[in-house]
Amino acid sequence: MHLLFYLSLLLLPITSAMTLPRTPIRPDTIISSSNLAISYVESCSHDTTEDEPVTLFIHGLDSSSHTWRRVQQNILSPSIAIDCRGCGHSDLGNPDDFTPDALVADVKCVVDAHPLLQKKRFVLVGHSMGGRIAMCYAAKYPQDISALVIEDMDIRRRKVDSNIIPNFDETKALSFERLHPNLDSLKEAFGSIGYPADMIEKWVRGGRVYEHGGEYWSDVHPAFRALCYRTIFDSNSGSTCWNAIAQHYANSNTVKVHLLVAGIGTVCEQESIDEMIQCMPSTQIKTYPNGYHSLHGSVVEEFLCDLKEIIADAKSSHL
């Protein structure tokens, strides 16, 4: 399973979703309840109406809001993509304060502070680890959600030592600096943690690592990977949150939950998917035979078509 997933990351085509030009302008930020700067990217090309659906995107490990750029540009309806703490341009804060509740609180601060999200329900989309965070959010704030979309993530527990990065050095990951004087220095820092050279090169080509004010910046923070494994994956939060979501939406005829599964190198185990269905039979599941772990980056058009339909359905069900 680990080898297939790793190969899927390397074989994933570099689409325009990954190669949009970077801008030196810092994304918009809010100050969270933990006094951290949490950054996000807003896409809204027109004046919105009160009943127009808004979509909130949460990225996965070794990523940032940048992964959603093409999706945001093509769904037409307004959207916000958040940088989880430590990723993109968001502050990491004290690693001791890194918990599922803290990540959910960061998202909630953006929701409560942003005019597009305030006092209205929205479509919540989470990819991979972002899917786990989205589950945690929906479990705690079910009233905020008009539709929940989990992209290639199940609810099973994953031990810290199941990390797909070989010989991952957690100590170096936690002390990682995202800004470096040159690209070679940044590559060396990643390599010392255990990241393979081909993965780093793909990040450079794809825009996760880029020139920033004469130096080089990484949207990827290895500490986010390390801390997510320690506090989210290696816990029962997946099944706990899924059970809570099932209870919240048991009698709902409007809020739909979608599980989108990759056909190539998926991280979802069938036993865990079966558990999710048993817990919440109304879950709408779709497998993409030609899709890699990042469905929004590999089967872009099909993913966009399905997401637009989910958004439209969320709007019509709340009119």
mmCIF file of N, CA, C and O in Angstrom, residues 21 48 52 64 94-95 120 129 175 190 197 222 262 273 279 300 309 313:
data_model
loop_
_atom_site.group_PDB
_atom_site.id
_atom_site.type_symbol
_atom_site.label_atom_id
_atom_site.label_comp_id
_atom_site.label_asym_id
_atom_site.label_seq_id
_atom_site.Cartn_x
_atom_site.Cartn_y
_atom_site.Cartn_z
ATOM 1 N N PRO A 21 1.620 30.430 -11.979
ATOM 2 C CA PRO A 21 2.697 31.284 -11.498
ATOM 3 C C PRO A 21 2.486 31.694 -10.045
ATOM 4 O O PRO A 21 1.369 31.972 -9.623
ATOM 5 N N THR A 48 -21.470 38.266 -4.870
ATOM 6 C CA THR A 48 -22.206 37.065 -4.499
ATOM 7 C C THR A 48 -23.595 37.403 -3.993
ATOM 8 O O THR A 48 -23.845 38.498 -3.486
ATOM 9 N N GLU A 52 -25.964 32.017 -2.706
ATOM 10 C CA GLU A 52 -24.932 31.381 -3.522
ATOM 11 C C GLU A 52 -24.011 30.542 -2.635
ATOM 12 O O GLU A 52 -23.525 31.006 -1.604
ATOM 13 N N SER A 64 -0.386 22.963 0.390
ATOM 14 C CA SER A 64 -0.891 24.262 0.847
ATOM 15 C C SER A 64 -2.125 24.610 0.029
ATOM 16 O O SER A 64 -2.572 23.821 -0.813
ATOM 17 N N ASN A 94 3.497 26.808 18.509
ATOM 18 C CA ASN A 94 4.184 25.855 19.372
ATOM 19 C C ASN A 94 3.738 24.436 19.023
ATOM 20 O O ASN A 94 2.543 24.141 19.072
ATOM 21 N N PRO A 95 4.669 23.538 18.670
ATOM 22 C CA PRO A 95 4.279 22.159 18.342
ATOM 23 C C PRO A 95 3.481 21.480 19.451
ATOM 24 O O PRO A 95 2.646 20.607 19.169
ATOM 25 N N LYS A 120 -23.499 31.467 7.328
ATOM 26 C CA LYS A 120 -24.120 30.695 6.265
ATOM 27 C C LYS A 120 -23.413 29.352 6.157
ATOM 28 O O LYS A 120 -22.253 29.209 6.540
ATOM 29 N N MET A 129 -5.098 14.287 4.347
ATOM 30 C CA MET A 129 -5.135 14.760 5.731
ATOM 31 C C MET A 129 -6.163 15.871 5.895
ATOM 32 O O MET A 129 -6.811 15.988 6.944
ATOM 33 N N SER A 175 12.189 21.365 13.492
ATOM 34 C CA SER A 175 13.027 22.567 13.509
ATOM 35 C C SER A 175 13.225 23.158 12.110
ATOM 36 O O SER A 175 14.011 24.085 11.935
ATOM 37 N N PHE A 190 15.472 19.497 3.195
ATOM 38 C CA PHE A 190 14.472 18.450 2.975
ATOM 39 C C PHE A 190 15.122 17.069 2.958
ATOM 40 O O PHE A 190 14.614 16.120 3.553
ATOM 41 N N ALA A 197 14.833 12.852 -3.281
ATOM 42 C CA ALA A 197 15.176 13.955 -4.186
ATOM 43 C C ALA A 197 14.128 14.138 -5.272
ATOM 44 O O ALA A 197 13.820 15.278 -5.660
ATOM 45 N N PRO A 222 7.607 20.125 6.857
ATOM 46 C CA PRO A 222 7.674 18.748 7.358
ATOM 47 C C PRO A 222 7.093 18.580 8.761
ATOM 48 O O PRO A 222 6.636 17.493 9.110
ATOM 49 N N ALA A 262 -9.586 7.313 -4.963
ATOM 50 C CA ALA A 262 -8.689 7.134 -6.108
ATOM 51 C C ALA A 262 -8.632 5.677 -6.528
ATOM 52 O O ALA A 262 -8.639 4.774 -5.684
ATOM 53 N N ILE A 273 -13.408 1.704 4.477
ATOM 54 C CA ILE A 273 -14.530 2.232 3.701
ATOM 55 C C ILE A 273 -15.825 1.528 4.098
ATOM 56 O O ILE A 273 -16.871 2.166 4.267
ATOM 57 N N CYS A 279 -21.500 2.732 9.201
ATOM 58 C CA CYS A 279 -21.813 3.776 10.173
ATOM 59 C C CYS A 279 -22.769 4.810 9.584
ATOM 60 O O CYS A 279 -23.679 5.289 10.274
ATOM 61 N N VAL A 300 -8.700 15.969 -13.411
ATOM 62 C CA VAL A 300 -9.171 17.319 -13.113
ATOM 63 C C VAL A 300 -10.587 17.572 -13.622
ATOM 64 O O VAL A 300 -11.456 18.045 -12.873
ATOM 65 N N GLU A 309 -21.438 19.774 -9.487
ATOM 66 C CA GLU A 309 -22.749 19.170 -9.257
ATOM 67 C C GLU A 309 -23.066 19.124 -7.766
ATOM 68 O O GLU A 309 -24.210 19.395 -7.357
ATOM 69 N N ASP A 313 -26.115 21.105 -6.037
ATOM 70 C CA ASP A 313 -27.077 20.358 -5.237
ATOM 71 C C ASP A 313 -27.198 20.941 -3.839
ATOM 72 O O ASP A 313 -28.289 21.022 -3.275
#
